Short mmCIF file of C-alpha atoms and ligand atoms in Angstrom, two decimals:
data_model
loop_
_atom_site.label_atom_id
_atom_site.label_comp_id
_atom_site.label_asym_id
_atom_site.label_seq_id
_atom_site.Cartn_x
_atom_site.Cartn_y
_atom_site.Cartn_z
CA UNK A 2 61.31 -29.43 18.54
CA UNK A 3 63.06 -30.04 15.51
CA UNK A 4 66.60 -29.14 16.76
CA UNK A 5 65.94 -31.68 19.64
CA UNK A 6 68.04 -34.41 20.22
CA UNK A 7 66.80 -37.57 22.96
CA UNK A 8 69.22 -37.28 25.49
CA UNK A 9 67.35 -39.52 27.21
CA UNK A 10 63.66 -41.41 27.92
CA UNK A 11 62.96 -42.31 31.67
CA UNK A 12 59.75 -44.12 32.63
CA UNK A 13 57.21 -40.98 31.37
CA UNK A 14 59.88 -38.36 30.91
CA UNK A 15 61.70 -37.63 27.89
CA UNK A 16 64.93 -35.36 28.49
CA UNK A 17 65.90 -33.08 24.91
CA UNK A 18 69.52 -31.52 24.71
CA UNK A 19 67.83 -28.55 23.06
CA UNK A 20 71.46 -26.99 22.53
CA UNK A 21 72.18 -24.91 25.68
CA UNK A 22 75.16 -26.14 27.35
CA UNK A 23 72.91 -25.56 30.66
CA UNK A 24 69.67 -26.32 29.92
CA UNK A 25 67.66 -29.39 29.00
CA UNK A 26 63.71 -30.41 27.43
CA UNK A 27 61.58 -32.41 29.56
CA UNK A 28 58.93 -33.64 28.38
CA UNK A 29 56.15 -35.37 30.25
CA UNK A 30 54.56 -37.94 28.30
CA UNK A 31 51.27 -40.88 29.46
CA UNK A 32 53.10 -43.34 29.95
CA UNK A 33 52.37 -44.73 33.64
CA UNK A 34 54.76 -48.22 35.09
CA UNK A 35 54.62 -49.16 38.14
CA UNK A 36 56.56 -52.42 40.15
CA UNK A 37 60.09 -51.13 38.63
CA UNK A 38 58.77 -51.36 34.74
CA UNK A 39 56.78 -54.37 34.96
CA UNK A 40 53.84 -53.01 34.74
CA UNK A 41 53.01 -50.85 31.67
CA UNK A 42 50.18 -48.51 30.41
CA UNK A 43 49.17 -45.21 28.81
CA UNK A 44 46.79 -42.49 30.25
CA UNK A 45 45.26 -39.96 27.70
CA UNK A 46 45.97 -36.45 29.43
CA UNK A 47 48.49 -38.22 32.11
CA UNK A 48 51.88 -35.82 30.60
CA UNK A 49 49.40 -32.68 30.71
CA UNK A 50 47.69 -33.49 34.28
CA UNK A 51 51.50 -34.09 35.34
CA UNK A 52 53.14 -30.96 33.63
CA UNK A 53 50.97 -28.78 35.15
CA UNK A 54 50.64 -30.40 38.96
CA UNK A 55 54.88 -30.40 38.61
CA UNK A 56 54.47 -26.85 37.46
CA UNK A 57 52.23 -25.84 40.15
CA UNK A 58 54.22 -27.37 43.09
CA UNK A 59 57.91 -26.34 41.73
CA UNK A 60 56.49 -22.65 41.99
CA UNK A 61 54.83 -22.62 45.33
CA UNK A 62 58.16 -24.29 45.79
CA UNK A 63 60.38 -21.25 44.84
CA UNK A 64 57.96 -18.61 46.48
CA UNK A 65 58.77 -20.12 49.59
CA UNK A 66 62.77 -20.06 48.90
CA UNK A 67 63.74 -23.37 47.26
CA UNK A 68 66.34 -23.37 44.94
CA UNK A 69 65.17 -25.98 41.91
CA UNK A 70 65.83 -26.73 38.48
CA UNK A 71 62.56 -25.29 36.82
CA UNK A 72 62.60 -22.58 34.53
CA UNK A 73 59.24 -22.61 32.03
CA UNK A 74 56.64 -23.57 30.44
CA UNK A 75 57.14 -24.54 26.89
CA UNK A 76 53.87 -26.14 25.48
CA UNK A 77 51.61 -27.87 28.06
CA UNK A 78 53.70 -31.49 28.08
CA UNK A 79 56.60 -29.88 28.13
CA UNK A 80 59.23 -27.77 30.18
CA UNK A 81 62.61 -25.79 30.59
CA UNK A 82 64.65 -26.43 32.70
CA UNK A 83 68.07 -25.88 34.29
CA UNK A 84 71.02 -29.16 33.30
CA UNK A 85 71.77 -30.78 36.83
CA UNK A 86 74.30 -33.01 37.55
CA UNK A 87 71.74 -35.71 39.18
CA UNK A 88 72.62 -37.42 42.34
CA UNK A 89 71.33 -41.34 41.62
CA UNK A 90 69.61 -40.98 45.16
CA UNK A 91 66.31 -40.80 45.80
CA UNK A 92 65.41 -38.77 49.24
CA UNK A 93 61.75 -40.27 50.65
CA UNK A 94 60.40 -38.10 53.87
CA UNK A 95 57.09 -40.51 54.90
CA UNK A 96 54.10 -38.33 56.70
CA UNK A 97 52.20 -41.79 57.43
CA UNK A 98 53.16 -45.05 56.59
CA UNK A 99 52.51 -46.49 52.89
CA UNK A 100 53.66 -49.02 50.22
CA UNK A 101 57.50 -50.02 50.91
CA UNK A 102 58.16 -49.52 54.72
CA UNK A 103 55.08 -51.19 55.69
CA UNK A 104 56.66 -54.51 54.15
CA UNK A 105 60.23 -53.95 55.38
CA UNK A 106 59.28 -53.40 58.99
CA UNK A 107 55.58 -54.61 59.39
CA UNK A 108 53.99 -51.25 59.86
CA UNK A 109 50.40 -51.46 59.49
CA UNK A 110 49.06 -48.58 57.55
CA UNK A 111 48.31 -45.46 57.61
CA UNK A 112 50.30 -44.86 61.13
CA UNK A 113 51.42 -40.76 61.99
CA UNK A 114 55.10 -40.53 62.32
CA UNK A 115 55.94 -37.56 64.16
CA UNK A 116 58.29 -36.98 63.61
CA UNK A 117 58.05 -37.83 59.83
CA UNK A 118 60.95 -40.41 58.62
CA UNK A 119 63.11 -39.65 55.95
CA UNK A 120 64.70 -42.69 53.66
CA UNK A 121 67.56 -42.38 50.89
CA UNK A 122 67.38 -45.02 48.45
CA UNK A 123 70.09 -45.41 45.49
CA UNK A 124 68.46 -44.83 42.19
CA UNK A 125 69.31 -48.21 40.42
CA UNK A 126 66.71 -50.05 38.54
CA UNK A 127 68.31 -53.08 37.87
CA UNK A 128 68.83 -53.76 41.54
CA UNK A 129 64.86 -52.11 42.06
CA UNK A 130 65.98 -49.36 43.83
CA UNK A 131 67.15 -50.41 47.00
CA UNK A 132 66.89 -48.42 50.34
CA UNK A 133 70.73 -47.36 51.19
CA UNK A 134 72.14 -45.87 54.18
CA UNK A 135 74.74 -42.68 54.81
CA UNK A 136 77.58 -45.41 55.24
CA UNK A 137 76.46 -47.74 51.83
CA UNK A 138 76.68 -44.33 50.00
CA UNK A 139 79.56 -43.07 50.71
CA UNK A 140 81.01 -46.23 50.15
CA UNK A 141 79.90 -46.09 46.85
CA UNK A 142 81.53 -42.01 46.78
CA UNK A 143 77.64 -41.24 45.75
CA UNK A 144 78.48 -38.11 47.25
CA UNK A 145 79.64 -36.43 50.86
CA UNK A 146 78.33 -36.02 53.86
CA UNK A 147 77.59 -32.12 53.40
CA UNK A 148 74.90 -33.45 50.08
CA UNK A 149 73.40 -35.88 52.47
CA UNK A 150 72.69 -33.51 55.18
CA UNK A 151 71.70 -30.43 52.72
CA UNK A 152 68.99 -32.76 51.05
CA UNK A 153 67.34 -34.64 54.23
CA UNK A 154 67.35 -30.35 55.60
CA UNK A 155 65.49 -29.20 51.70
CA UNK A 156 63.71 -32.14 52.36
CA UNK A 157 62.04 -31.86 55.17
CA UNK A 158 61.71 -27.99 54.16
CA UNK A 159 59.81 -28.87 50.90
CA UNK A 160 57.32 -30.77 53.26
CA UNK A 161 56.86 -27.63 55.70
CA UNK A 162 55.84 -25.65 52.70
CA UNK A 163 53.74 -28.73 51.24
CA UNK A 164 51.42 -30.02 54.10
CA UNK A 165 49.70 -27.02 54.59
CA UNK A 166 49.11 -26.55 50.66
CA UNK A 167 47.77 -29.99 50.74
CA UNK A 168 45.98 -29.90 53.51
CA UNK A 169 43.79 -26.83 52.63
CA UNK A 170 42.79 -28.29 49.86
CA UNK A 171 41.83 -31.35 51.75
CA UNK A 172 44.69 -33.79 51.20
CA UNK A 173 47.50 -35.69 53.45
CA UNK A 174 50.40 -35.62 51.99
CA UNK A 175 51.67 -38.98 52.86
CA UNK A 176 54.79 -39.36 51.88
CA UNK A 177 57.38 -38.50 48.41
CA UNK A 178 60.25 -38.48 46.88
CA UNK A 179 62.98 -35.93 45.32
CA UNK A 180 65.61 -36.26 43.62
CA UNK A 181 68.90 -33.77 43.76
CA UNK A 182 71.02 -32.49 41.18
CA UNK A 183 74.14 -29.47 41.28
CA UNK A 184 74.42 -26.98 38.86
CA UNK A 185 76.91 -24.24 39.55
CA UNK A 186 77.80 -25.90 42.31
CA UNK A 187 74.85 -25.49 43.58
CA UNK A 188 72.57 -28.45 44.98
CA UNK A 189 69.34 -27.91 43.52
CA UNK A 190 65.76 -29.27 43.48
CA UNK A 191 65.59 -31.48 40.19
CA UNK A 192 63.45 -34.65 38.77
CA UNK A 193 59.79 -33.43 39.53
CA UNK A 194 56.79 -33.24 42.02
CA UNK A 195 53.58 -34.98 41.29
CA UNK A 196 51.25 -37.54 41.78
CA UNK A 197 53.74 -40.39 39.94
CA UNK A 198 55.85 -39.42 42.96
CA UNK A 199 54.34 -38.83 46.32
CA UNK A 200 51.14 -40.63 47.64
CA UNK A 201 48.02 -37.73 48.92
CA UNK A 202 45.45 -39.77 50.60
CA UNK A 203 41.74 -37.27 51.39
CA UNK A 204 41.56 -36.00 54.98
CA UNK A 205 38.27 -37.38 55.44
CA UNK A 206 37.43 -40.24 53.43
CA UNK A 207 41.24 -41.34 52.74
CA UNK A 208 40.41 -41.64 48.89
CA UNK A 209 43.97 -42.98 47.21
CA UNK A 210 44.28 -39.62 44.47
CA UNK A 211 48.09 -40.94 43.81
CA UNK A 212 49.93 -43.01 41.67
CA UNK A 213 48.85 -46.54 44.58
CA UNK A 214 45.44 -45.94 41.94
CA UNK A 215 47.75 -47.91 39.26
CA UNK A 216 50.17 -49.80 41.03
CA UNK A 217 46.78 -51.09 42.59
CA UNK A 218 44.63 -51.17 39.43
CA UNK A 219 42.23 -48.82 41.80
CA UNK A 220 40.96 -47.53 37.90
CA UNK A 221 40.32 -43.72 37.11
CA UNK A 222 43.73 -42.38 37.85
CA UNK A 223 43.56 -39.36 35.55
CA UNK A 224 40.30 -38.53 37.02
CA UNK A 225 42.01 -38.62 40.41
CA UNK A 226 45.01 -36.66 39.52
CA UNK A 227 42.69 -34.08 37.53
CA UNK A 228 40.54 -34.02 40.33
CA UNK A 229 43.55 -33.46 43.34
CA UNK A 230 45.03 -30.43 40.74
CA UNK A 231 41.18 -28.79 40.37
CA UNK A 232 41.18 -28.83 44.64
CA UNK A 233 44.58 -27.55 44.14
CA UNK A 234 43.26 -24.70 41.75
CA UNK A 235 45.98 -25.77 38.91
N1 LIG B 302 58.49 -43.26 44.78
C1 LIG B 302 58.53 -43.15 43.50
N2 LIG B 302 59.74 -43.54 42.91
C2 LIG B 302 60.82 -44.51 43.22
C3 LIG B 302 60.09 -45.27 44.19
C4 LIG B 302 59.31 -44.39 45.26
O1 LIG B 302 58.10 -41.67 43.02
O2 LIG B 302 61.05 -45.20 42.24
C5 LIG B 302 57.79 -42.22 46.16
C6 LIG B 302 56.50 -43.00 45.82
O3 LIG B 302 55.25 -43.16 44.58
C7 LIG B 302 56.16 -42.53 46.74
C8 LIG B 302 57.43 -42.70 48.28
O4 LIG B 302 58.22 -42.25 46.89
O5 LIG B 302 55.47 -41.91 46.92
C9 LIG B 302 57.23 -43.86 48.59
O6 LIG B 302 58.24 -45.30 48.49
P1 LIG B 302 57.62 -46.57 48.76
O7 LIG B 302 59.19 -46.36 49.39
O8 LIG B 302 56.65 -46.84 49.46
O9 LIG B 302 57.88 -47.01 47.59
P2 LIG B 302 56.50 -48.12 46.71
O10 LIG B 302 55.43 -48.66 47.27
O11 LIG B 302 56.17 -47.16 45.76
O12 LIG B 302 57.73 -49.07 45.86
#
């Protein structure tokens, strides 16, 4: 890490320039945040469990033909990734109702969506990451029609790949968020797939195994993250 230049410090990851034009180093930290940064804590082992969880999911996706930024593991909290030109858009897919959509549309928590519900959000902390329409994205010149179609299709494909993986471990994949970016003209999956960016409920008990444990002060956050990882064979 001596030659590394810190490029960007996010809420739970730090991105370093390692002097390679096409690659970056991502470090998963122990920070947990909620309420758009209003709530913060350091949770021991969070970086480690998130790094391992992300590596597992990115490998499953790659095996199933999804192109991602993930290149290799560097340490138990660090990975090398392709340097993407990220689109400032979050793609959320919901198999069941939870979180924002319940408040926004007055829907009861847990309702099953068939087909799943897809949403775009603008990545902008100052604005609190608002939900946006395709027209908003075109007006803001953030992405093309083709980009949006590709992100949407990839997000549904990721759902089709991951739902059975989680189901086999006894979990319901309630919802998740993906971010994409360009690498040498190709749209790839970037950012991360961890329990910070998805909702995972025990199929039988409905117990929460994701970041809602932190958001809602349910306690034992990392214990549940580790349990989820163990059940997935990570
Ligand atoms: N999500 C995320 N980052 C965000 C907003 C949402 O990773 O900035 C994830 C969140 O963990 C959940 C899904 O996207 O799995 C849908 O989140 P929602 O829109 O319900 O927002 P929230 O209730 O988390 O504010």
